[in-house]
């Protein structure tokens, strides 16, 4: 399955990239829902949360959380806090079927989410 995020990984379409390692990429969301809205994705294609296998992907997920913490610090939102979201499937509101973590911050978040 080739999504728009694969094209961003392969530099076939542009994105505002803020962080990159051999296995993880992070870039600003094209339609930001908060002053800071960054998507953190694995470079391998995992479509959604239900495709994650702990035995296989634990290290990769750890790297995604490390990325989130580093980016939050760089963006100056670590101290006041932020929200990490992974939408899964139709009811979860997922639109792009390449695993991604939303890093949202820079304003007060509300609960419950819509
Ligand atoms: P989802 O609803 O799947 O959890 O989130 C997908 C996110 O990807 C949305 O917030 C949407 O704005 C973002 N997005 C979709 N297409 C692009 C794109 O081409 N570039 C960037 N930077 N973000 C995108």
Short mmCIF file of C-alpha atoms in Angstrom, two decimals, residues 12-112:
data_model
loop_
_atom_site.label_atom_id
_atom_site.label_comp_id
_atom_site.label_asym_id
_atom_site.label_seq_id
_atom_site.Cartn_x
_atom_site.Cartn_y
_atom_site.Cartn_z
CA UNK A 12 8.48 12.54 -4.21
CA UNK A 13 6.36 15.28 -2.65
CA UNK A 14 7.59 18.06 -0.36
CA UNK A 15 7.03 18.29 3.38
CA UNK A 16 8.32 20.47 6.16
CA UNK A 17 10.56 17.87 7.79
CA UNK A 18 11.63 18.60 11.37
CA UNK A 19 13.32 15.33 12.40
CA UNK A 20 14.73 12.26 10.70
CA UNK A 21 16.58 9.09 11.63
CA UNK A 22 17.17 5.86 9.70
CA UNK A 23 13.79 4.56 10.84
CA UNK A 24 11.61 7.56 11.73
CA UNK A 25 10.52 10.75 9.95
CA UNK A 26 8.61 13.73 11.37
CA UNK A 27 7.09 16.64 9.46
CA UNK A 28 4.53 19.41 10.00
CA UNK A 29 0.90 18.53 9.35
CA UNK A 30 -0.43 20.26 6.23
CA UNK A 31 -3.66 21.17 8.07
CA UNK A 32 -2.50 22.02 11.61
CA UNK A 33 -4.98 21.70 14.48
CA UNK A 34 -2.73 23.41 17.02
CA UNK A 35 0.20 25.87 16.94
CA UNK A 36 2.48 22.84 16.88
CA UNK A 37 1.12 19.88 14.88
CA UNK A 38 3.71 17.39 13.74
CA UNK A 39 3.31 13.87 12.35
CA UNK A 40 5.82 11.24 13.45
CA UNK A 41 5.94 8.19 11.20
CA UNK A 42 7.98 5.02 10.82
CA UNK A 43 9.74 4.71 7.48
CA UNK A 44 8.50 1.14 7.08
CA UNK A 45 4.88 0.73 6.05
CA UNK A 46 2.69 -0.24 8.97
CA UNK A 47 -0.87 0.72 7.96
CA UNK A 48 -2.43 1.16 11.37
CA UNK A 49 -2.25 0.53 15.12
CA UNK A 50 -3.84 -2.93 14.78
CA UNK A 51 -0.91 -3.96 12.55
CA UNK A 52 1.63 -3.25 15.29
CA UNK A 53 3.35 -6.35 16.68
CA UNK A 54 5.01 -5.79 20.02
CA UNK A 55 7.62 -8.47 19.33
CA UNK A 56 8.60 -6.87 16.02
CA UNK A 57 8.01 -3.16 16.46
CA UNK A 58 8.82 -2.38 20.11
CA UNK A 59 12.12 -0.67 19.31
CA UNK A 60 10.59 1.31 16.48
CA UNK A 61 7.76 2.55 18.72
CA UNK A 62 10.33 3.53 21.32
CA UNK A 63 12.10 5.57 18.65
CA UNK A 64 8.83 7.29 17.76
CA UNK A 65 8.34 8.31 21.42
CA UNK A 66 11.97 9.48 21.62
CA UNK A 67 11.30 11.57 18.50
CA UNK A 68 8.15 13.05 20.07
CA UNK A 69 10.03 14.05 23.21
CA UNK A 70 12.92 15.56 21.30
CA UNK A 71 10.66 17.51 18.94
CA UNK A 72 8.48 18.72 21.84
CA UNK A 73 11.62 20.11 23.49
CA UNK A 74 12.80 21.71 20.25
CA UNK A 75 9.35 23.28 19.73
CA UNK A 76 9.32 24.60 23.31
CA UNK A 77 6.16 22.71 24.29
CA UNK A 78 7.65 19.98 26.51
CA UNK A 79 7.31 21.94 29.73
CA UNK A 80 3.63 22.93 29.42
CA UNK A 81 2.65 19.59 27.94
CA UNK A 82 1.25 18.31 24.69
CA UNK A 83 -0.92 15.56 23.25
CA UNK A 84 0.07 12.45 21.28
CA UNK A 85 -2.67 10.84 19.18
CA UNK A 86 -2.79 7.77 16.97
CA UNK A 87 -6.08 7.47 15.10
CA UNK A 88 -6.93 3.88 14.13
CA UNK A 89 -9.39 2.91 11.42
CA UNK A 90 -12.68 4.45 10.39
CA UNK A 91 -14.16 5.16 13.82
CA UNK A 92 -10.80 6.42 15.01
CA UNK A 93 -10.86 9.03 12.25
CA UNK A 94 -7.80 7.70 10.41
CA UNK A 95 -7.41 9.14 6.91
CA UNK A 96 -3.90 8.08 5.93
CA UNK A 97 -3.16 4.36 6.28
CA UNK A 98 0.50 4.68 7.18
CA UNK A 99 1.00 4.58 10.95
CA UNK A 100 1.51 8.05 12.41
CA UNK A 101 1.56 9.78 15.73
CA UNK A 102 0.15 13.31 15.92
CA UNK A 103 2.15 15.60 18.21
CA UNK A 104 -0.11 18.51 19.14
CA UNK A 105 0.80 21.39 21.40
CA UNK A 106 1.11 25.10 21.97
CA UNK A 107 -2.44 25.51 23.29
CA UNK A 108 -4.69 24.04 25.97
CA UNK A 109 -6.19 20.75 24.73
CA UNK A 110 -9.80 19.85 25.49
CA UNK A 111 -11.25 16.57 26.72
CA UNK A 112 -13.18 14.60 25.56
#
